[in-house]
Short mmCIF file of C-alpha atoms in Angstrom, two decimals:
data_model
loop_
_atom_site.label_atom_id
_atom_site.label_comp_id
_atom_site.label_asym_id
_atom_site.label_seq_id
_atom_site.Cartn_x
_atom_site.Cartn_y
_atom_site.Cartn_z
CA UNK T 1 7.19 24.55 -13.95
CA UNK T 2 10.11 24.85 -16.36
CA UNK T 3 10.42 23.88 -20.12
CA UNK T 4 8.09 23.42 -22.78
CA UNK T 5 4.07 22.54 -21.61
CA UNK T 6 3.82 18.08 -22.06
CA UNK T 7 0.54 17.52 -23.92
CA UNK T 8 0.25 14.21 -21.53
CA UNK T 9 0.23 15.98 -18.27
CA UNK T 10 2.57 13.99 -16.80
CA UNK T 11 3.51 15.83 -14.09
CA UNK T 12 -0.08 16.48 -13.39
CA UNK T 13 -1.72 13.06 -13.46
CA UNK T 14 1.10 12.07 -10.69
CA UNK T 15 0.16 14.69 -8.36
CA UNK T 16 -3.65 13.44 -8.77
CA UNK T 17 -2.01 9.66 -7.99
CA UNK T 18 -0.32 11.24 -4.74
CA UNK T 19 -3.61 12.96 -3.53
CA UNK T 20 -5.34 9.82 -4.54
CA UNK T 21 -3.15 7.65 -2.58
CA UNK T 22 -3.18 10.07 0.15
CA UNK T 23 -7.22 9.89 0.47
CA UNK T 24 -6.49 6.05 0.23
CA UNK T 25 -4.78 6.09 2.78
CA UNK T 26 -7.09 8.04 5.15
CA UNK T 27 -9.55 5.63 4.94
CA UNK T 28 -7.24 3.31 5.82
CA UNK T 29 -6.25 5.18 9.25
CA UNK T 30 -10.16 5.72 10.04
CA UNK T 31 -10.68 1.91 9.82
CA UNK T 32 -7.44 1.48 11.84
CA UNK T 33 -8.80 4.10 14.66
CA UNK T 34 -12.14 2.74 14.81
CA UNK T 35 -10.63 -1.09 15.33
CA UNK T 36 -8.37 0.28 18.19
CA UNK T 37 -10.85 2.44 19.99
CA UNK T 38 -13.60 -0.16 19.80
CA UNK T 39 -11.74 -3.30 19.33
CA UNK T 40 -13.45 -6.16 17.67
CA UNK T 41 -17.39 -5.63 17.89
CA UNK T 42 -18.11 -6.73 14.46
CA UNK T 43 -20.71 -4.17 14.80
CA UNK T 44 -22.86 -5.49 16.89
CA UNK T 45 -23.00 -2.62 18.82
CA UNK T 46 -20.81 -4.33 21.72
CA UNK T 47 -18.68 -1.61 22.90
CA UNK T 48 -16.96 -3.58 25.51
CA UNK T 49 -13.54 -2.07 24.98
CA UNK T 50 -14.41 1.39 24.25
CA UNK T 51 -12.42 3.65 26.46
CA UNK T 52 -9.74 1.24 26.92
CA UNK T 53 -6.83 3.41 27.37
CA UNK T 54 -4.28 1.24 25.53
CA UNK T 55 -7.07 1.33 22.61
CA UNK T 56 -6.67 4.87 22.58
CA UNK T 57 -3.06 4.91 22.72
CA UNK T 58 -2.64 2.23 19.71
CA UNK T 59 -5.56 4.82 17.78
CA UNK T 60 -3.18 7.66 18.32
CA UNK T 61 -0.39 5.99 17.04
CA UNK T 62 -2.18 5.47 13.87
CA UNK T 63 -3.31 8.92 13.57
CA UNK T 64 0.89 9.82 14.12
CA UNK T 65 1.70 7.36 11.06
CA UNK T 66 -0.86 8.51 9.06
CA UNK T 67 -0.12 11.77 9.54
CA UNK T 68 3.69 11.08 8.04
CA UNK T 69 2.51 9.52 5.45
CA UNK T 70 0.33 12.08 4.45
CA UNK T 71 3.11 14.55 4.70
CA UNK T 72 4.83 12.73 2.54
CA UNK T 73 2.33 12.40 -0.16
CA UNK T 74 1.36 15.80 0.31
CA UNK T 75 4.95 16.79 -0.87
CA UNK T 76 5.14 14.78 -3.92
CA UNK T 77 1.42 15.94 -4.38
CA UNK T 78 2.46 19.99 -4.54
CA UNK T 79 5.74 19.35 -5.83
CA UNK T 80 6.82 21.40 -9.00
CA UNK T 81 8.74 20.33 -12.34
CA UNK T 82 9.34 17.39 -13.54
CA UNK T 83 13.03 16.84 -12.89
CA UNK T 84 12.49 15.96 -9.04
CA UNK T 85 15.20 13.71 -7.23
CA UNK T 86 13.92 10.37 -6.49
CA UNK T 87 13.63 11.06 -3.24
CA UNK T 88 12.83 8.46 -0.01
CA UNK T 89 8.68 9.63 -0.21
CA UNK T 90 8.27 6.12 -2.37
CA UNK T 91 9.88 3.45 -0.37
CA UNK T 92 8.53 5.28 2.74
CA UNK T 93 4.79 5.24 1.75
CA UNK T 94 5.11 1.72 0.79
CA UNK T 95 6.63 1.12 4.56
CA UNK T 96 3.44 2.72 6.38
CA UNK T 97 1.19 0.98 4.07
CA UNK T 98 2.83 -2.09 5.22
CA UNK T 99 3.29 -0.86 8.47
CA UNK T 100 -0.75 -0.35 8.93
CA UNK T 101 -1.27 -4.12 7.30
CA UNK T 102 1.01 -5.14 10.60
CA UNK T 103 -0.88 -3.03 12.52
CA UNK T 104 -4.38 -4.24 11.74
CA UNK T 105 -3.49 -7.76 12.42
CA UNK T 106 -2.06 -7.03 15.61
CA UNK T 107 -5.51 -5.11 16.64
CA UNK T 108 -7.64 -7.92 14.50
CA UNK T 109 -5.31 -10.50 17.13
CA UNK T 110 -5.94 -8.06 20.00
CA UNK T 111 -9.43 -7.97 19.83
CA UNK T 112 -9.63 -12.11 20.11
CA UNK T 113 -7.77 -11.77 23.43
CA UNK V 1 20.15 -12.40 3.72
CA UNK V 2 22.94 -9.97 3.26
CA UNK V 3 21.91 -9.54 -0.05
CA UNK V 4 18.29 -8.76 1.29
CA UNK V 5 19.53 -5.56 3.26
CA UNK V 6 21.78 -4.30 0.44
CA UNK V 7 18.21 -4.21 -1.81
CA UNK V 8 16.20 -3.07 1.14
CA UNK V 9 19.42 -0.40 1.65
CA UNK V 10 18.92 0.50 -2.15
CA UNK V 11 14.95 0.95 -1.80
CA UNK V 12 15.80 3.86 0.66
CA UNK V 13 18.99 5.75 -1.14
CA UNK V 14 18.06 8.02 -4.15
CA UNK V 15 21.51 8.11 -5.04
CA UNK V 16 22.48 4.97 -5.63
CA UNK V 17 19.84 4.84 -8.12
CA UNK V 18 20.78 7.95 -9.92
CA UNK V 19 24.41 6.41 -10.05
CA UNK V 20 23.17 3.89 -12.58
CA UNK V 21 22.69 4.37 -16.17
CA UNK V 22 21.68 7.48 -17.75
CA UNK V 23 18.44 9.79 -16.92
CA UNK V 24 15.55 9.01 -18.58
CA UNK V 25 13.25 11.36 -20.48
CA UNK V 26 11.51 12.39 -16.96
CA UNK V 27 8.10 11.11 -18.39
CA UNK V 28 9.25 7.50 -18.15
CA UNK V 29 10.16 8.14 -14.45
CA UNK V 30 6.53 9.91 -13.73
CA UNK V 31 4.41 6.84 -15.60
CA UNK V 32 6.94 4.66 -13.24
CA UNK V 33 5.86 6.26 -10.28
CA UNK V 34 2.61 5.97 -11.38
CA UNK V 35 2.47 2.64 -11.49
CA UNK V 36 3.83 1.79 -8.27
CA UNK V 37 1.03 4.25 -7.13
CA UNK V 38 -1.69 2.17 -8.56
CA UNK V 39 -0.06 -0.94 -7.01
CA UNK V 40 0.01 1.02 -3.59
CA UNK V 41 -3.40 1.82 -3.99
CA UNK V 42 -4.44 -1.81 -3.99
CA UNK V 43 -2.37 -2.54 -1.50
CA UNK V 44 -4.16 -0.34 0.28
CA UNK V 45 -7.94 -0.99 -0.58
CA UNK V 46 -6.65 -4.51 0.45
CA UNK V 47 -6.01 -3.27 4.04
CA UNK V 48 -9.09 -1.31 4.10
CA UNK V 49 -11.03 -4.76 3.28
CA UNK V 50 -9.04 -6.65 5.94
CA UNK V 51 -10.15 -4.14 8.33
CA UNK V 52 -13.48 -3.95 7.26
CA UNK V 53 -13.69 -7.46 7.61
CA UNK V 54 -12.81 -7.59 11.44
CA UNK V 55 -15.32 -4.85 11.89
CA UNK V 56 -18.21 -5.41 9.83
CA UNK V 57 -18.48 -9.07 8.96
CA UNK V 58 -20.74 -10.89 11.21
CA UNK V 59 -19.36 -13.66 13.48
CA UNK V 60 -18.90 -16.53 10.97
CA UNK V 61 -20.14 -20.14 11.87
CA UNK V 62 -16.42 -21.10 11.59
CA UNK V 63 -14.30 -20.25 14.69
CA UNK V 64 -12.04 -17.22 14.33
CA UNK V 65 -12.81 -17.48 10.10
CA UNK V 66 -13.62 -13.81 10.26
CA UNK V 67 -10.44 -13.06 11.69
CA UNK V 68 -8.15 -15.08 9.48
CA UNK V 69 -10.22 -13.50 6.49
CA UNK V 70 -9.01 -10.32 7.24
CA UNK V 71 -5.51 -11.08 8.46
CA UNK V 72 -5.28 -12.90 5.23
CA UNK V 73 -6.08 -9.61 3.29
CA UNK V 74 -4.45 -7.43 5.80
CA UNK V 75 -0.89 -9.39 4.80
CA UNK V 76 -1.85 -9.54 1.40
CA UNK V 77 -2.23 -5.42 1.12
CA UNK V 78 1.48 -5.47 2.87
CA UNK V 79 2.77 -7.96 0.96
CA UNK V 80 1.55 -6.09 -2.23
CA UNK V 81 2.93 -2.57 -1.01
CA UNK V 82 5.94 -3.93 -0.55
CA UNK V 83 6.35 -5.10 -3.95
CA UNK V 84 5.54 -2.26 -5.20
CA UNK V 85 8.74 -0.35 -4.34
CA UNK V 86 11.04 -3.83 -5.36
CA UNK V 87 9.10 -3.61 -8.92
CA UNK V 88 9.35 -0.07 -8.90
CA UNK V 89 12.97 0.43 -8.07
CA UNK V 90 13.74 -2.50 -10.50
CA UNK V 91 11.92 -0.81 -13.64
CA UNK V 92 13.79 2.25 -12.84
CA UNK V 93 17.04 0.71 -12.65
CA UNK V 94 15.90 -1.11 -15.93
CA UNK V 95 15.01 2.17 -17.66
CA UNK V 96 18.02 3.84 -16.86
CA UNK V 97 20.38 1.26 -18.20
CA UNK V 98 17.58 0.78 -21.31
CA UNK V 99 17.45 -2.49 -20.33
CA UNK V 100 14.28 -4.67 -20.51
CA UNK V 101 11.82 -4.14 -18.14
CA UNK V 102 11.97 -6.69 -14.94
CA UNK V 103 9.23 -9.20 -15.73
CA UNK V 104 7.10 -10.48 -13.28
CA UNK V 105 4.78 -13.45 -12.60
CA UNK V 106 3.05 -11.30 -9.07
CA UNK V 107 0.46 -9.69 -11.02
CA UNK V 108 -1.01 -13.35 -12.01
CA UNK V 109 -0.42 -14.65 -8.79
CA UNK V 110 -2.28 -11.96 -7.08
CA UNK V 111 -5.22 -11.94 -9.64
CA UNK V 112 -5.20 -15.80 -8.70
CA UNK V 113 -5.11 -15.64 -5.11
CA UNK V 114 -8.28 -13.03 -5.17
CA UNK V 115 -10.21 -14.42 -7.83
CA UNK V 116 -10.10 -18.33 -5.61
CA UNK V 117 -10.81 -16.36 -2.37
CA UNK V 118 -14.03 -14.64 -4.06
CA UNK V 119 -14.88 -18.31 -5.59
CA UNK V 120 -14.41 -20.04 -2.10
CA UNK V 121 -16.93 -17.03 -0.31
CA UNK V 122 -19.39 -17.55 -3.45
CA UNK V 123 -19.26 -21.41 -2.30
CA UNK V 124 -19.67 -20.37 1.17
CA UNK V 125 -22.86 -18.03 0.47
CA UNK V 126 -24.71 -20.39 -1.76
CA UNK V 127 -23.76 -23.31 0.85
CA UNK V 128 -25.18 -21.19 3.47
CA UNK V 129 -28.38 -20.10 1.57
CA UNK V 130 -29.42 -24.13 0.91
CA UNK V 131 -28.69 -24.92 4.43
CA UNK V 132 -31.02 -22.37 5.39
CA UNK V 133 -34.02 -23.45 3.50
#
């Protein structure tokens, strides 16, 4: 880092905020993969859809989306210096979140079928 | 419609954002970024709630009520995330131009929606508890 130290530790706080966001994304990814693999079983132990190929593919897609979003979070979390360009990380991570929302809705509807 | 696409294109184009006004104290930009991230985590929490509702709620007496709750939470989470980018970009623009920060009714609307949903569920739980006795 360049310049005088910031007593408010703003860059550090921002980096930690990116880490927390990455953690939240991971929780969402795990829940999405579980829903994709087991179908809508409501924790009843009914795993009728377990092993379903489409479910495995959907789960894989969720993991890929999570990986891409996590990469962006990690770049921002480990970047140095306050004078970073705005970049596309913010809209892209928000897009990933909206994507998980839409994907989850799709999986819930699929569980009804 | 064209205007909407322009707004969306602007979110993804950092050069455009940097071309207006003057570069502010970086601490303001970082604070704006953290506010965006806090909103994003709020959205992620709603998405996680929706995913958990679909998987861990027992089937409810009303047909598909569980799925309706799950999809509603998921859509709310997605909306929060999209709104977060829009608000971040508009705030950044205002900071760079030295204008008033954009006002928003969204936090109040979200709080009311979540509060109302919680109230409905409390009523549902109480009705069920009384019915079971």
